[in-house]
Amino acid sequence: MTRLVMKFGGSLLASRHGIKLVGDLVVESHKRGDEAVVVVSALGDVTDMLLQAANDARRWNEEEILGAINELRQTHVSAIDRSSLRDDKKSEVVHAVEASLEKLRETLLGVSILGELSPRSRDLIVSFGERMSAPIVSAEIRERGVGSVSLTGGEAGIVTDDSYGEAVPIQAATARMVRRRLLPMLTRGEVPVVAGFIAKSARGEMTTLGRGGSDYTATLLASCIDSDEVWIWTDVDGILTADPRVVKRPATVPQLSYSEAEELAFFGAKNMHPLALGPARTSEVPVRIKNGFRPELPGTIITGEQTKSRGVVKVVAVVRNVGLLTVSGETLQGRPGMAARVFSALASDRVNVLMISQSVSEANISMIVRRPSLRLAEKALRRELKGQGISIEGDPRVSVIAAVGAGMRGERGVAAKIFGAVASRGTNVKMIAQGSSELNISFVVNERDADTAVRALHSQTVGRVRG
Ligand code: ADP
Ligand code: ASP
Ligand code: MG
């Protein structure tokens, strides 16, 4: 018997026969004698819709709120319509969705009356996506004659701190609760369907784990219940050598190490939560990424094994939505403590620095930050470095490109091939990161050049950088 955690992504769930497909995959595994915990994302782009509604509700009137609710109703009711549920079961699930939509409407109305959105209310609002998808999937499984219960992340036992939007699981409490909640269900032969991405704080408030958090829910649960594997079902064949929306027919990477996959999550290949690989690595649970439309394919397996394929670039990834911050001036030169002042000013305004590079002359420091915090970062530095003869420049129109693969760095000729490929299309490289990781070489280009650079890099280096 194999114990699995199977996570189904929003793109798959919202596809034409998504709910039936998930039913097929879960029931097949149940028939093979596997024990499975299912984790679901919100349908399609429901989380984006909810986030938008949360922000806009401050200015909305009742009618505008109803407009958003109707759109969400349509998405869910049409998914229920296309499921295999019989009519009476369909209306039961529609009823559950209506109850959630009513609570959502009240919450949005509260935001609109106050004209104010707290991080706590935002989490409550976005939690409804997964709270509506989980009962639909659970009903589909029951329809096939397999016992199933749907649970929120909190009900499944995930306890976090109260840093809303990016809540951090409290490990010991989570492990204890998850085992207590889920193991008896597995023993009874039931399939728990857990709403991914959402959890509960120790004070009982709804929290979320951060974008792409359902993958994190899956690995967390797997580590708590000693699962044999985690299967992440999505709409592509696995981790691909590049984003299929940029490069035509990229190949599937058969195997990656936890560290390589972590690096890719950070650099935005697949929208995976950057911390999702942590629990899998700690408890040595292999993670498979598989295509729900083509389950016969092996997909990508992520394990502890790191195959150093002699300088080979395995995947080219892009981080968009970032900004470049350059601090320059003679006074940066040879003055101990200046770099420390720069970074502590940013840290005190909670600006997260993704990449750093300092010129050899020390006359400038360049940094990459998330685009929404670029202005805040500029302000923090101006305040800190006022009157020091230092110039601070922010450029919001850049992207980071990363070539990822173990054993690439330090190999002769790799960097030359990478930058040669980019230069061959006339793309200007604005900054090269001095990351300590052996797993990637990353650099910054103008946003408008990003796709061209990715294509050049992919065609000239993936799988064949060597001598
Ligand atoms: P899901 O809805 O299953 O959670 P995600 O949105 O998290 O899916 O990510 C899947 C999408 O990520 C794919 O449809 C694909 O277009 C995109 N993607 C970008 N880069 C890659 C890559 N290197 N490998 C696989 N998918 C990628
Ligand atoms: N629904 C959440 C998001 O869109 C979590 C996830 O899909 O993993 O970020
Ligand atoms: Mg996702």
Coordinates of C-alpha atoms and ligand atoms in Angstrom, one line a residue:
M1 CA 0.0 0.0 0.0
T2 CA 1.3 3.4 -0.9
R3 CA 0.3 6.5 1.1
L4 CA 0.0 9.5 -1.2
V5 CA -0.8 13.2 -1.0
M6 CA -2.3 14.3 -4.3
K7 CA -2.5 18.0 -5.1
F8 CA -4.6 19.3 -7.9
G9 CA -3.9 22.7 -9.4
G10 CA -6.4 25.4 -10.2
S11 CA -5.7 25.2 -14.0
L12 CA -6.6 21.5 -14.1
L13 CA -9.7 21.9 -11.8
A14 CA -11.1 24.7 -14.0
S15 CA -10.5 22.9 -17.3
R16 CA -13.6 21.5 -19.2
H17 CA -13.7 18.1 -17.6
G18 CA -11.4 19.0 -14.7
I19 CA -13.6 17.8 -11.8
K20 CA -14.4 14.4 -13.5
L21 CA -10.7 14.0 -14.3
V22 CA -9.7 14.5 -10.7
G23 CA -12.4 12.0 -9.7
D24 CA -11.0 9.5 -12.1
L25 CA -7.4 10.0 -10.9
V26 CA -8.3 9.7 -7.2
V27 CA -10.6 6.7 -7.6
E28 CA -8.0 4.9 -9.7
S29 CA -5.4 5.3 -7.1
H30 CA -8.0 4.2 -4.4
K31 CA -8.7 1.1 -6.4
R32 CA -5.0 0.3 -6.6
G33 CA -5.1 0.2 -2.8
D34 CA -3.4 3.5 -2.2
E35 CA -4.2 5.7 0.7
A36 CA -4.7 9.2 -0.5
V37 CA -5.1 12.7 1.0
V38 CA -6.2 15.2 -1.7
V39 CA -5.3 18.8 -1.6
V40 CA -7.0 21.3 -4.0
S41 CA -6.3 24.8 -5.2
A42 CA -9.1 27.3 -6.0
L43 CA -10.6 26.9 -9.5
G44 CA -8.6 28.7 -12.2
D45 CA -7.9 32.3 -11.4
V46 CA -10.4 32.5 -8.6
T47 CA -7.7 33.6 -6.1
D48 CA -6.8 36.5 -8.4
M49 CA -10.4 37.5 -8.6
L50 CA -10.8 37.4 -4.8
L51 CA -7.7 39.5 -4.3
Q52 CA -8.9 42.0 -6.7
A53 CA -12.3 42.1 -5.1
A54 CA -10.7 42.5 -1.6
N55 CA -8.8 45.5 -2.8
D56 CA -11.6 47.1 -4.8
A57 CA -14.3 46.5 -2.2
R58 CA -13.0 49.6 -0.3
R59 CA -14.4 51.7 -3.1
W60 CA -17.3 49.5 -4.2
N61 CA -21.0 49.9 -3.7
E62 CA -23.3 47.0 -3.0
E63 CA -24.1 46.5 -6.7
E64 CA -20.4 46.2 -7.6
I65 CA -19.9 43.6 -4.8
L66 CA -22.9 41.6 -6.2
G67 CA -21.3 41.7 -9.7
A68 CA -18.1 40.1 -8.3
I69 CA -20.2 37.5 -6.4
N70 CA -22.1 36.6 -9.5
E71 CA -19.0 36.1 -11.5
L72 CA -17.7 33.7 -8.8
R73 CA -21.0 31.9 -8.7
Q74 CA -20.9 31.3 -12.4
T75 CA -17.4 29.8 -12.3
H76 CA -18.3 27.4 -9.6
V77 CA -21.8 26.5 -10.8
S78 CA -20.5 25.7 -14.2
A79 CA -17.8 23.5 -12.7
I80 CA -20.4 21.7 -10.7
D81 CA -22.6 21.3 -13.8
R82 CA -19.8 19.6 -15.7
S83 CA -19.1 17.2 -12.8
S84 CA -20.5 13.6 -12.7
L85 CA -22.8 14.5 -9.8
R86 CA -26.5 13.5 -10.0
D87 CA -28.9 16.4 -9.9
D88 CA -29.8 16.1 -6.2
K89 CA -26.1 16.0 -5.3
K90 CA -25.5 18.9 -7.6
S91 CA -28.0 21.1 -5.8
E92 CA -26.4 20.1 -2.4
V93 CA -23.0 21.3 -3.5
V94 CA -24.5 24.4 -5.1
H95 CA -26.1 25.1 -1.8
A96 CA -22.7 24.8 0.0
V97 CA -21.2 27.2 -2.6
E98 CA -24.1 29.7 -2.1
A99 CA -23.5 29.6 1.7
S100 CA -19.8 30.5 1.2
L101 CA -20.7 33.2 -1.3
E102 CA -23.1 34.8 1.2
K103 CA -20.4 34.9 3.8
L104 CA -18.0 36.4 1.2
R105 CA -20.6 39.0 0.3
E106 CA -21.0 40.0 3.9
T107 CA -17.2 40.3 4.4
L108 CA -16.8 42.4 1.2
L109 CA -19.7 44.6 2.3
G110 CA -17.9 45.1 5.7
V111 CA -14.8 46.3 3.8
S112 CA -16.8 48.6 1.7
I113 CA -18.6 50.2 4.6
L114 CA -15.3 50.7 6.5
G115 CA -13.5 51.7 3.4
E116 CA -10.6 49.7 4.9
L117 CA -9.0 46.4 4.3
S118 CA -6.9 44.8 7.0
P119 CA -4.4 41.9 6.2
R120 CA -6.7 39.7 8.3
S121 CA -9.8 40.5 6.2
R122 CA -7.8 40.0 3.0
D123 CA -6.9 36.5 4.1
L124 CA -10.5 35.8 5.1
I125 CA -11.6 36.9 1.6
V126 CA -9.1 35.0 -0.4
S127 CA -9.7 31.8 1.7
F128 CA -13.1 31.4 0.0
G129 CA -11.5 30.1 -3.3
E130 CA -10.3 26.9 -1.8
R131 CA -13.2 26.7 0.6
M132 CA -15.5 26.4 -2.4
S133 CA -13.4 24.1 -4.6
A134 CA -12.8 21.4 -1.8
P135 CA -16.5 20.4 -1.3
I136 CA -17.0 20.1 -5.1
V137 CA -14.1 17.7 -5.4
S138 CA -15.1 15.7 -2.3
A139 CA -18.6 15.3 -3.6
E140 CA -17.3 14.0 -7.0
I141 CA -15.2 11.4 -5.1
R142 CA -18.2 10.3 -3.0
E143 CA -20.3 10.0 -6.2
R144 CA -17.9 7.3 -7.4
G145 CA -18.6 5.3 -4.3
V146 CA -15.5 6.2 -2.3
G147 CA -15.9 7.9 1.2
S148 CA -14.7 11.4 1.3
V149 CA -14.8 14.4 3.6
S150 CA -13.9 18.0 2.7
L151 CA -11.8 20.0 5.2
T152 CA -10.4 23.5 5.4
G153 CA -6.6 23.7 6.0
G154 CA -7.4 24.6 9.6
E155 CA -9.7 21.7 10.0
A156 CA -7.0 19.4 8.6
G157 CA -4.8 20.6 11.5
I158 CA -2.5 23.2 9.9
V159 CA -1.8 25.8 12.6
T160 CA 0.2 29.0 11.7
D161 CA 1.4 32.2 13.3
D162 CA -0.7 35.3 12.4
S163 CA 1.5 36.8 9.7
Y164 CA -1.4 37.2 7.3
G165 CA -0.7 36.6 3.7
E166 CA 2.4 34.6 4.3
A167 CA 1.6 32.7 7.5
V168 CA 4.2 30.4 8.9
P169 CA 3.2 26.9 10.0
I170 CA 3.9 26.0 13.6
Q171 CA 5.5 22.7 13.1
A172 CA 5.0 20.6 16.2
A173 CA 1.3 21.7 16.7
T174 CA 0.6 21.1 13.0
A175 CA 2.2 17.6 13.0
R176 CA 0.2 16.6 16.0
M177 CA -3.1 18.0 14.8
V178 CA -2.8 16.7 11.2
R179 CA -2.1 13.2 12.4
R180 CA -5.0 13.3 14.8
R181 CA -7.4 14.6 12.1
L182 CA -6.3 12.8 9.0
L183 CA -5.0 9.4 10.0
P184 CA -8.4 8.0 11.4
M185 CA -10.0 9.0 8.0
L186 CA -7.3 7.1 6.1
T187 CA -7.8 4.1 8.4
R188 CA -11.5 4.1 7.6
G189 CA -10.7 4.1 3.9
E190 CA -11.9 7.7 3.3
V191 CA -10.3 10.3 1.1
P192 CA -9.9 13.6 2.9
V193 CA -10.1 16.6 0.5
V194 CA -8.2 19.5 2.1
A195 CA -8.5 23.1 0.9
G196 CA -4.9 24.1 0.0
F197 CA -3.3 27.4 0.7
I198 CA -5.4 28.2 3.8
A199 CA -4.8 27.5 7.5
K200 CA -5.7 28.8 10.9
S201 CA -3.7 30.8 13.4
A202 CA -3.4 29.6 17.0
R203 CA -6.1 32.2 17.8
G204 CA -8.4 30.6 15.3
E205 CA -8.3 33.2 12.6
M206 CA -8.2 32.3 8.9
T207 CA -4.6 32.6 7.5
T208 CA -3.1 32.0 4.1
L209 CA 0.4 30.6 3.3
G210 CA 1.3 32.8 0.3
R211 CA 0.7 32.5 -3.4
G212 CA 1.0 29.0 -4.8
G213 CA 0.5 27.8 -1.3
S214 CA -1.4 24.7 -2.1
D215 CA 1.8 23.0 -3.1
Y216 CA 3.1 23.9 0.3
T217 CA 0.0 22.5 2.0
A218 CA 0.6 19.2 0.2
T219 CA 4.2 18.8 1.2
L220 CA 3.4 19.9 4.8
L221 CA 0.6 17.3 5.1
A222 CA 2.9 14.7 3.5
S223 CA 5.6 15.3 6.1
C224 CA 3.1 15.1 9.0
I225 CA 1.5 11.8 7.9
D226 CA 4.7 10.0 6.6
S227 CA 3.4 9.9 3.1
D228 CA 5.4 7.9 0.6
E229 CA 5.1 10.5 -2.2
V230 CA 3.5 13.8 -3.1
W231 CA 1.9 14.0 -6.5
I232 CA 1.4 17.5 -7.9
W233 CA -1.1 17.3 -10.7
T234 CA -1.0 20.2 -13.1
D235 CA -1.7 21.0 -16.8
V236 CA 1.7 20.5 -18.2
D237 CA 4.0 17.4 -18.4
G238 CA 6.1 18.3 -15.4
I239 CA 8.9 20.8 -14.8
L240 CA 9.8 22.0 -18.3
T241 CA 13.1 23.3 -19.6
A242 CA 11.4 26.7 -20.0
D243 CA 8.0 28.4 -19.7
P244 CA 5.9 26.9 -22.5
R245 CA 4.2 30.3 -23.0
V246 CA 7.6 31.7 -24.1
V247 CA 9.5 28.7 -25.7
K248 CA 7.8 26.4 -28.2
R249 CA 7.6 22.8 -27.0
P250 CA 10.2 22.7 -24.2
A251 CA 11.3 19.3 -23.0
T252 CA 10.2 17.8 -19.6
V253 CA 13.0 17.5 -17.0
P254 CA 12.8 13.9 -15.7
Q255 CA 14.5 14.5 -12.4
L256 CA 15.5 17.4 -10.2
S257 CA 17.0 17.7 -6.7
Y258 CA 15.0 19.4 -3.9
S259 CA 17.6 22.3 -4.1
E260 CA 17.2 22.7 -7.8
A261 CA 13.4 22.7 -7.6
E262 CA 13.6 25.2 -4.7
E263 CA 15.7 27.4 -6.8
L264 CA 13.2 27.1 -9.7
A265 CA 10.3 27.9 -7.4
F266 CA 12.1 31.0 -6.2
F267 CA 12.8 32.0 -9.8
G268 CA 9.2 31.5 -10.9
A269 CA 9.2 28.3 -13.0
K270 CA 5.7 27.0 -12.3
N271 CA 4.0 29.1 -9.8
M272 CA 5.2 27.0 -6.9
H273 CA 5.5 28.4 -3.4
P274 CA 9.2 29.0 -2.6
L275 CA 9.0 27.1 0.7
A276 CA 7.0 24.1 -0.7
L277 CA 10.0 21.9 -1.1
G278 CA 11.2 22.4 2.5
P279 CA 9.0 19.8 4.2
A280 CA 9.5 17.3 1.4
R281 CA 13.3 17.6 1.7
T282 CA 13.3 17.4 5.5
S283 CA 11.2 14.2 5.5
E284 CA 12.7 12.9 2.3
V285 CA 9.4 12.5 0.5
P286 CA 9.8 12.4 -3.3
V287 CA 7.6 14.9 -5.1
R288 CA 6.2 14.1 -8.6
I289 CA 4.9 16.7 -10.9
K290 CA 2.4 15.1 -13.3
N291 CA 0.1 16.2 -16.1
G292 CA -3.5 15.4 -15.2
F293 CA -4.5 15.2 -18.9
R294 CA -1.7 12.7 -19.6
P295 CA -1.4 10.6 -16.4
E296 CA 0.5 7.8 -18.3
L297 CA 3.6 10.1 -18.6
P298 CA 6.2 9.9 -15.9
G299 CA 6.4 13.7 -15.3
T300 CA 9.2 15.1 -13.2
I301 CA 10.4 13.5 -9.9
I302 CA 12.0 15.7 -7.3
T303 CA 14.2 13.8 -4.8
G304 CA 17.4 14.3 -2.7
E305 CA 19.6 13.0 -5.5
Q306 CA 21.5 15.7 -7.2
T307 CA 22.7 14.7 -10.7
K308 CA 25.5 17.0 -11.6
S309 CA 25.3 16.8 -15.3
R310 CA 28.6 18.4 -16.1
G311 CA 27.8 22.0 -16.6
V312 CA 24.4 21.5 -18.1
V313 CA 21.7 24.1 -17.9
K314 CA 18.6 22.2 -17.0
V315 CA 15.9 24.9 -16.9
V316 CA 15.7 28.6 -17.9
A317 CA 13.4 30.6 -15.7
V318 CA 12.2 34.2 -15.5
V319 CA 11.2 36.4 -12.6
R320 CA 8.9 39.2 -13.7
N321 CA 7.4 41.9 -11.7
V322 CA 10.7 43.0 -10.1
G323 CA 12.6 46.3 -10.0
L324 CA 16.3 47.2 -10.1
L325 CA 17.7 49.5 -7.5
T326 CA 21.1 51.1 -8.0
V327 CA 22.9 53.0 -5.3
S328 CA 26.1 54.7 -6.5
G329 CA 28.6 57.3 -5.4
E330 CA 32.2 57.8 -4.5
T331 CA 31.4 57.8 -0.8
L332 CA 30.5 54.1 -1.1
Q333 CA 34.1 53.3 -1.8
G334 CA 36.2 51.9 1.0
R335 CA 33.8 53.2 3.8
P336 CA 33.2 50.3 6.1
G337 CA 29.6 49.9 7.1
M338 CA 28.0 51.6 4.1
A339 CA 26.6 48.3 2.7
A340 CA 25.3 47.5 6.1
R341 CA 23.4 50.8 6.3
V342 CA 21.9 50.2 2.9
F343 CA 20.6 46.8 3.8
S344 CA 19.4 47.7 7.3
A345 CA 17.4 50.6 5.9
L346 CA 15.7 48.2 3.5
A347 CA 15.2 45.6 6.2
S348 CA 13.6 48.1 8.6
D349 CA 11.0 48.9 5.9
R350 CA 10.5 45.2 5.3
V351 CA 11.8 45.3 1.8
N352 CA 12.9 41.9 0.7
V353 CA 16.1 42.0 -1.5
L354 CA 16.1 39.1 -4.0
M355 CA 19.5 39.7 -5.6
I356 CA 22.6 41.7 -4.9
S357 CA 25.6 42.8 -6.9
Q358 CA 28.4 45.1 -6.0
S359 CA 30.9 46.5 -8.6
V360 CA 34.6 45.7 -8.0
S361 CA 35.3 49.4 -7.5
E362 CA 32.7 49.4 -4.8
A363 CA 31.3 52.6 -6.3
N364 CA 27.9 51.0 -6.7
I365 CA 25.5 48.4 -5.3
S366 CA 22.7 47.0 -7.4
M367 CA 19.8 45.1 -6.0
I368 CA 16.6 43.4 -7.2
V369 CA 13.4 43.8 -5.2
R370 CA 9.8 42.9 -5.9
R371 CA 8.3 45.6 -8.1
P372 CA 5.6 46.7 -5.7
S373 CA 8.2 47.5 -3.1
L374 CA 10.6 49.4 -5.4
R375 CA 9.3 52.9 -4.5
L376 CA 9.3 52.1 -0.8
A377 CA 12.9 50.9 -1.1
E378 CA 14.0 54.1 -2.9
K379 CA 12.4 56.2 -0.2
A380 CA 14.0 54.2 2.6
L381 CA 17.4 54.6 1.0
R382 CA 17.0 58.4 0.4
R383 CA 16.1 58.8 4.0
E384 CA 19.1 56.8 5.2
L385 CA 21.7 58.2 2.8
K386 CA 20.6 61.8 2.7
G387 CA 23.4 64.4 2.3
Q388 CA 26.1 61.7 1.6
G389 CA 26.5 62.4 -2.1
I390 CA 25.0 59.1 -3.1
S391 CA 22.6 58.7 -6.0
I392 CA 19.7 56.2 -5.8
E393 CA 18.0 55.1 -9.0
G394 CA 15.0 52.7 -9.4
D395 CA 14.1 51.0 -12.7
P396 CA 10.8 49.2 -12.6
R397 CA 11.0 47.7 -16.1
V398 CA 13.3 44.8 -15.7
S399 CA 13.2 41.0 -15.4
V400 CA 15.5 38.4 -13.9
I401 CA 16.6 35.4 -15.9
A402 CA 18.0 32.4 -14.3
A403 CA 19.7 29.4 -15.8
V404 CA 19.4 26.5 -13.2
G405 CA 21.2 23.2 -12.9
A406 CA 23.5 21.6 -10.4
G407 CA 27.2 21.7 -11.3
M408 CA 27.0 24.6 -13.7
R409 CA 28.8 27.2 -11.8
G410 CA 32.6 27.1 -11.7
E411 CA 32.7 25.1 -14.9
R412 CA 34.8 26.6 -17.5
G413 CA 32.9 28.0 -20.4
V414 CA 29.4 27.9 -18.9
A415 CA 29.1 31.6 -18.2
A416 CA 30.7 32.4 -21.6
K417 CA 28.1 30.2 -23.3
I418 CA 25.2 31.8 -21.4
F419 CA 26.2 35.4 -21.9
G420 CA 27.3 34.6 -25.5
A421 CA 23.8 33.3 -26.2
V422 CA 22.1 36.4 -24.8
A423 CA 24.5 38.8 -26.5
S424 CA 23.9 37.0 -29.8
R425 CA 20.4 38.6 -29.9
G426 CA 21.8 42.0 -29.0
T427 CA 20.3 41.9 -25.5
N428 CA 21.9 44.1 -22.9
V429 CA 22.7 42.5 -19.5
K430 CA 22.1 45.1 -16.8
M431 CA 23.3 43.2 -13.8
I432 CA 24.8 39.8 -12.9
A433 CA 24.0 38.3 -9.5
Q434 CA 26.6 37.1 -7.2
G435 CA 24.4 34.5 -5.6
S436 CA 26.3 32.0 -3.5
S437 CA 24.3 29.1 -4.9
E438 CA 26.1 26.6 -7.1
L439 CA 22.8 25.9 -8.8
N440 CA 22.1 29.0 -10.9
I441 CA 23.5 31.8 -12.9
S442 CA 21.1 34.7 -12.9
F443 CA 21.1 38.1 -14.5
V444 CA 18.9 41.2 -15.2
V445 CA 17.7 42.5 -18.5
N446 CA 15.1 45.1 -19.7
E447 CA 11.6 43.6 -19.3
R448 CA 11.0 44.0 -23.1
D449 CA 14.1 41.8 -23.8
A450 CA 13.2 39.0 -21.4
D451 CA 11.4 36.6 -23.8
T452 CA 14.1 37.0 -26.5
A453 CA 16.8 36.3 -24.0
V454 CA 15.0 33.2 -22.7
R455 CA 14.6 31.8 -26.2
A456 CA 18.2 32.4 -27.1
L457 CA 19.4 30.9 -23.8
H458 CA 17.1 27.9 -24.2
S459 CA 18.0 27.1 -27.8
Q460 CA 21.7 27.5 -27.3
T461 CA 22.4 26.2 -23.8
V462 CA 19.8 23.9 -22.3
G463 CA 21.1 20.4 -21.9
R464 CA 24.2 21.1 -23.8
V465 CA 26.5 23.6 -22.2
R466 CA 29.8 21.8 -22.3
G467 CA 33.1 22.7 -23.8
Ligands
ADP1 P1 -1.4 24.9 -11.1 O1 -2.6 25.6 -11.5 O2 -1.4 23.5 -11.4 O3 -1.0 25.2 -9.7 P2 0.7 26.7 -11.8 O4 0.0 28.0 -12.2 O5 1.3 26.6 -10.4 O6 -0.3 25.5 -12.0 O7 1.9 26.4 -12.8 C1 1.7 25.7 -14.0 C2 2.0 26.6 -15.2 O8 3.3 27.1 -15.0 C3 2.1 25.9 -16.5 O9 0.8 25.8 -17.1 C4 3.1 26.6 -17.3 O10 2.4 27.4 -18.2 C5 3.8 27.5 -16.3 N1 5.3 27.3 -16.3 C6 6.2 28.3 -16.4 N2 7.4 27.9 -16.4 C7 7.3 26.5 -16.3 C8 8.3 25.5 -16.3 N3 9.6 25.7 -16.4 N4 7.8 24.2 -16.1 C9 6.5 24.0 -16.0 N5 5.5 24.9 -16.1 C10 5.9 26.2 -16.2
ASP2 N1 -5.1 29.5 -4.9 C1 -3.8 29.9 -4.4 C2 -3.1 30.8 -5.4 O1 -3.6 31.0 -6.5 C3 -2.9 28.8 -4.0 C4 -2.5 27.9 -5.1 O2 -3.2 27.8 -6.1 O3 -1.6 27.1 -4.8 O4 -2.0 31.3 -5.1
MG3 MG -0.1 26.7 -8.5

